[in-house]
Coordinates of N, CA and C in Angstrom, one line a residue:
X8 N 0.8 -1.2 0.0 CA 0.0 0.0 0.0 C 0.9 1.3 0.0
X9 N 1.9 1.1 0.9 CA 2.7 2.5 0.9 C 3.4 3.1 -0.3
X10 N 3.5 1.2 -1.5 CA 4.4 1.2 -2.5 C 3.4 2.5 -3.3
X11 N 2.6 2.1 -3.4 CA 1.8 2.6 -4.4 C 1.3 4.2 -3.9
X12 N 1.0 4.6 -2.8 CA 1.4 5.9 -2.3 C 2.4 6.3 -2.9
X13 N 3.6 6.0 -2.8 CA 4.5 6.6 -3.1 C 4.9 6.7 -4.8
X14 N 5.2 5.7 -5.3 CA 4.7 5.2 -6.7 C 3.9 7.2 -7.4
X15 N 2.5 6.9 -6.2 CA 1.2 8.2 -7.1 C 1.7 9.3 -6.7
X16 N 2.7 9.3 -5.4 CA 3.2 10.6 -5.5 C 4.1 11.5 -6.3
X17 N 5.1 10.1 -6.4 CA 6.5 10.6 -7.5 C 5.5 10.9 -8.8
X18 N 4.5 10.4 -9.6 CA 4.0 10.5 -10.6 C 3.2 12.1 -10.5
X19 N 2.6 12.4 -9.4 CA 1.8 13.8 -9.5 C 2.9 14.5 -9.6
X20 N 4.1 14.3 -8.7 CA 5.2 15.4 -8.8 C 6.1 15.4 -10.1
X21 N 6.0 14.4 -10.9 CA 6.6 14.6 -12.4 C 5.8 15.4 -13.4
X22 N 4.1 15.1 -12.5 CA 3.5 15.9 -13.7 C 3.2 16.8 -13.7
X23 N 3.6 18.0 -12.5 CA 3.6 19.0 -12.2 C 4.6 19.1 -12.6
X24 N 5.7 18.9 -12.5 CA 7.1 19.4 -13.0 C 7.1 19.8 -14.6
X25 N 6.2 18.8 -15.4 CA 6.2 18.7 -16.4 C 5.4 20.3 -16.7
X26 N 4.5 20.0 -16.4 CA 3.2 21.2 -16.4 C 4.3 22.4 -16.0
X27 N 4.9 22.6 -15.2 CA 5.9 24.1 -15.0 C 6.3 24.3 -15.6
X28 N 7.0 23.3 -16.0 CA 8.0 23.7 -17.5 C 7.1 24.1 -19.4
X29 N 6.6 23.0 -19.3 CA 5.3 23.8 -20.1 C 5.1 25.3 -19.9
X30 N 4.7 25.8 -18.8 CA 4.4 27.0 -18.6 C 5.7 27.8 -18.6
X31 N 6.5 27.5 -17.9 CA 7.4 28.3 -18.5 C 8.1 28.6 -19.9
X32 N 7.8 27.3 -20.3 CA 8.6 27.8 -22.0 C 7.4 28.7 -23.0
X33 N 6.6 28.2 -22.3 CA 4.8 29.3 -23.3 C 5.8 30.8 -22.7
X34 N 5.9 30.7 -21.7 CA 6.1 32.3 -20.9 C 7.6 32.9 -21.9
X35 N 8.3 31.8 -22.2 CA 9.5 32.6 -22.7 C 9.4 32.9 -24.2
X36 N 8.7 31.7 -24.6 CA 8.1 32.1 -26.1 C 7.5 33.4 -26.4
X37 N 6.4 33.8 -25.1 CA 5.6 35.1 -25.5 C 6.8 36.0 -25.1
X38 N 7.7 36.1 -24.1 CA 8.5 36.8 -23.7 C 9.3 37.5 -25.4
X39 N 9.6 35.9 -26.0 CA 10.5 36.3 -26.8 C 9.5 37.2 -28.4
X40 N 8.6 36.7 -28.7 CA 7.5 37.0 -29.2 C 7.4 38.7 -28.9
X41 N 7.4 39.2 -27.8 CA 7.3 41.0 -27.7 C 8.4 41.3 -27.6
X42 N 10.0 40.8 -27.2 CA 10.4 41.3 -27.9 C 10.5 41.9 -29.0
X43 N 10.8 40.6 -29.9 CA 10.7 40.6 -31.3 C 9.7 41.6 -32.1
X44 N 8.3 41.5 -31.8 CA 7.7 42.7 -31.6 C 8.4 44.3 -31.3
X45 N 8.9 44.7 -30.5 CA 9.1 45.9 -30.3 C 10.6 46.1 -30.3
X46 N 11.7 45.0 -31.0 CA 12.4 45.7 -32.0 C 12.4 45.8 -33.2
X47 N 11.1 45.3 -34.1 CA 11.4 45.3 -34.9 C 10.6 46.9 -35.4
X48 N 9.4 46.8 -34.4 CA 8.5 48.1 -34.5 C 9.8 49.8 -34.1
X49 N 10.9 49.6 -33.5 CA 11.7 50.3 -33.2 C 12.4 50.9 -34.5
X50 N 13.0 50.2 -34.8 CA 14.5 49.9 -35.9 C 13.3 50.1 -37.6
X51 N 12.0 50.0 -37.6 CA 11.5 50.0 -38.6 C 11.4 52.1 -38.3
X52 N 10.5 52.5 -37.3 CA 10.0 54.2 -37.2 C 11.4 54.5 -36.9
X53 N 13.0 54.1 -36.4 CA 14.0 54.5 -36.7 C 14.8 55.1 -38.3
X54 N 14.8 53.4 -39.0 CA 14.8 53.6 -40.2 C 14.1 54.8 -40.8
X55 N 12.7 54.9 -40.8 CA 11.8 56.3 -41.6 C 12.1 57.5 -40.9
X56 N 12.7 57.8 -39.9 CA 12.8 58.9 -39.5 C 14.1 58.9 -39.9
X57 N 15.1 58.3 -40.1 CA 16.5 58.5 -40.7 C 16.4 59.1 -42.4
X58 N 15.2 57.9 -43.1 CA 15.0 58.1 -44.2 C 14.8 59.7 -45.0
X59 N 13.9 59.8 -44.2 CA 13.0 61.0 -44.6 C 13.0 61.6 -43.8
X60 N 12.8 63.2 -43.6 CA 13.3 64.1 -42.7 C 12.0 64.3 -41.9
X61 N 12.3 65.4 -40.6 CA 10.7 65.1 -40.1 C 10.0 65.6 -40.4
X62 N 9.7 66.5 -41.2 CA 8.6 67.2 -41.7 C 8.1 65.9 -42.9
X63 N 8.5 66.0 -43.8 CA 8.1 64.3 -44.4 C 7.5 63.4 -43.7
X64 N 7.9 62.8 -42.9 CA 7.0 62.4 -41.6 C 5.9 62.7 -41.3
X65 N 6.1 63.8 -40.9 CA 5.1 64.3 -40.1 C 4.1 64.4 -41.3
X66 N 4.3 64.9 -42.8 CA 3.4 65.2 -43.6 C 2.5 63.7 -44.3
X67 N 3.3 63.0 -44.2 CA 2.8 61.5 -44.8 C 1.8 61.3 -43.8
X68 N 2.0 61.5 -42.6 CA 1.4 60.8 -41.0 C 0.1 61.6 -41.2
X69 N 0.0 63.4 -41.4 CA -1.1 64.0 -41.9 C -1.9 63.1 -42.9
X70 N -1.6 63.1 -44.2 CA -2.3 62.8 -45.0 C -2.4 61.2 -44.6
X71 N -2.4 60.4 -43.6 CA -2.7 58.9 -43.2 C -4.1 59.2 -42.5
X72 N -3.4 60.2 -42.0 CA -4.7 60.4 -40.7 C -6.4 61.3 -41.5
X73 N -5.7 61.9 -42.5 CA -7.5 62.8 -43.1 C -7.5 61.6 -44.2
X74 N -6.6 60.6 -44.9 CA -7.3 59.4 -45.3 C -8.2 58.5 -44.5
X75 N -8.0 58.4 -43.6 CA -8.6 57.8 -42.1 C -9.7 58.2 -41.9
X76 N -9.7 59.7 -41.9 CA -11.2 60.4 -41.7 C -11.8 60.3 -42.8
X77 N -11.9 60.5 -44.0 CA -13.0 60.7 -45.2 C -12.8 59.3 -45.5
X78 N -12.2 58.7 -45.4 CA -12.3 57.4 -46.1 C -11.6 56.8 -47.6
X79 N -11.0 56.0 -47.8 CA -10.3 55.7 -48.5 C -10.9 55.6 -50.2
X80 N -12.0 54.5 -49.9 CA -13.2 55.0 -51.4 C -13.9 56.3 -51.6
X81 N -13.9 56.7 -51.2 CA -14.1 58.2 -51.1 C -13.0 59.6 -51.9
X82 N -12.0 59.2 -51.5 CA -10.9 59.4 -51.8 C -10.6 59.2 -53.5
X83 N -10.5 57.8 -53.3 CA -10.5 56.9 -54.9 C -12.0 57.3 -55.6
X84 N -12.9 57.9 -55.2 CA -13.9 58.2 -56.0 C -13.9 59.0 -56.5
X85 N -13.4 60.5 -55.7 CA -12.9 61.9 -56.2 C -11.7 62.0 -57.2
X86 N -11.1 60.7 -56.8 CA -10.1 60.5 -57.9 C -9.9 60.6 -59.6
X87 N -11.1 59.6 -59.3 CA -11.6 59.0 -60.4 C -12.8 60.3 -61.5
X88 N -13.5 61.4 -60.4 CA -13.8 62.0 -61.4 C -12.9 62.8 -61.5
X89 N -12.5 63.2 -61.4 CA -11.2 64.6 -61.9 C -10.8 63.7 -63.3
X90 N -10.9 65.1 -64.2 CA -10.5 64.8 -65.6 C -9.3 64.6 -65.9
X91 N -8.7 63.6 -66.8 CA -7.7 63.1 -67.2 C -7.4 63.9 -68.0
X92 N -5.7 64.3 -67.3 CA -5.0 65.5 -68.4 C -4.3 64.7 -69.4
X93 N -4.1 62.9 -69.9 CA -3.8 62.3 -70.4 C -3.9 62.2 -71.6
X94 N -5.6 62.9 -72.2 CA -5.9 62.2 -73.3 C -6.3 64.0 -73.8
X95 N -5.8 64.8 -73.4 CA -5.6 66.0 -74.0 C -5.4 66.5 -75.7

Protein backbone atom coordinates (compact mmCIF):
# COMPACT_ATOMS: atom_id res chain seq x y z
CA UNK A 1 0.00 0.00 0.00
CA UNK A 2 2.68 2.49 0.94
CA UNK A 3 4.40 1.21 -2.51
CA UNK A 4 1.81 2.61 -4.42
CA UNK A 5 1.40 5.86 -2.25
CA UNK A 6 4.54 6.57 -3.11
CA UNK A 7 4.67 5.24 -6.72
CA UNK A 8 1.24 8.16 -7.12
CA UNK A 9 3.19 10.63 -5.47
CA UNK A 10 6.52 10.61 -7.49
CA UNK A 11 4.04 10.53 -10.64
CA UNK A 12 1.82 13.79 -9.55
CA UNK A 13 5.24 15.44 -8.84
CA UNK A 14 6.56 14.60 -12.36
CA UNK A 15 3.52 15.86 -13.69
CA UNK A 16 3.58 19.03 -12.20
CA UNK A 17 7.06 19.35 -13.04
CA UNK A 18 6.19 18.67 -16.44
CA UNK A 19 3.19 21.25 -16.40
CA UNK A 20 5.90 24.13 -15.04
CA UNK A 21 8.05 23.71 -17.53
CA UNK A 22 5.34 23.78 -20.11
CA UNK A 23 4.41 26.96 -18.62
CA UNK A 24 7.45 28.28 -18.54
CA UNK A 25 8.63 27.81 -21.99
CA UNK A 26 4.77 29.30 -23.29
CA UNK A 27 6.11 32.28 -20.86
CA UNK A 28 9.54 32.61 -22.71
CA UNK A 29 8.05 32.09 -26.09
CA UNK A 30 5.58 35.09 -25.55
CA UNK A 31 8.48 36.77 -23.70
CA UNK A 32 10.54 36.26 -26.77
CA UNK A 33 7.51 36.95 -29.15
CA UNK A 34 7.32 41.01 -27.75
CA UNK A 35 10.38 41.35 -27.87
CA UNK A 36 10.74 40.58 -31.27
CA UNK A 37 7.69 42.70 -31.57
CA UNK A 38 9.12 45.91 -30.27
CA UNK A 39 12.39 45.70 -31.97
CA UNK A 40 11.40 45.33 -34.86
CA UNK A 41 8.49 48.13 -34.52
CA UNK A 42 11.72 50.27 -33.19
CA UNK A 43 14.49 49.88 -35.85
CA UNK A 44 11.46 50.02 -38.59
CA UNK A 45 10.03 54.20 -37.18
CA UNK A 46 13.97 54.53 -36.74
CA UNK A 47 14.77 53.62 -40.24
CA UNK A 48 11.78 56.32 -41.65
CA UNK A 49 12.79 58.91 -39.54
CA UNK A 50 16.48 58.54 -40.74
CA UNK A 51 14.97 58.11 -44.25
CA UNK A 52 12.99 60.99 -44.61
CA UNK A 53 13.31 64.14 -42.75
CA UNK A 54 10.73 65.13 -40.06
CA UNK A 55 8.59 67.20 -41.72
CA UNK A 56 8.10 64.34 -44.37
CA UNK A 57 7.05 62.38 -41.63
CA UNK A 58 5.06 64.34 -40.10
CA UNK A 59 3.43 65.16 -43.61
CA UNK A 60 2.77 61.55 -44.75
CA UNK A 61 1.37 60.78 -41.02
CA UNK A 62 -1.12 63.96 -41.89
CA UNK A 63 -2.30 62.75 -44.99
CA UNK A 64 -2.70 58.88 -43.17
CA UNK A 65 -4.73 60.38 -40.68
CA UNK A 66 -7.47 62.77 -43.07
CA UNK A 67 -7.34 59.42 -45.29
CA UNK A 68 -8.60 57.75 -42.09
CA UNK A 69 -11.20 60.39 -41.71
CA UNK A 70 -13.03 60.68 -45.16
CA UNK A 71 -12.25 57.36 -46.07
CA UNK A 72 -10.26 55.70 -48.47
CA UNK A 73 -13.25 55.02 -51.41
CA UNK A 74 -14.05 58.20 -51.08
CA UNK A 75 -10.91 59.40 -51.79
CA UNK A 76 -10.49 56.90 -54.87
CA UNK A 77 -13.89 58.18 -56.00
CA UNK A 78 -12.90 61.94 -56.17
CA UNK A 79 -10.13 60.51 -57.88
CA UNK A 80 -11.64 58.98 -60.43
CA UNK A 81 -13.81 62.02 -61.44
CA UNK A 82 -11.23 64.60 -61.86
CA UNK A 83 -10.50 64.79 -65.59
CA UNK A 84 -7.68 63.15 -67.20
CA UNK A 85 -4.97 65.46 -68.41
CA UNK A 86 -3.78 62.33 -70.35
CA UNK A 87 -5.94 62.25 -73.31
CA UNK A 88 -5.58 66.02 -74.02
Amino acid sequence: MIDIIHSTTHVAGGLLLIAFGMLAAAGAIVLAGALLFEACKYFIKRGIIETYNVASVRYYMAVMVQLGRTGLLKHVEDARREPSHDNQ
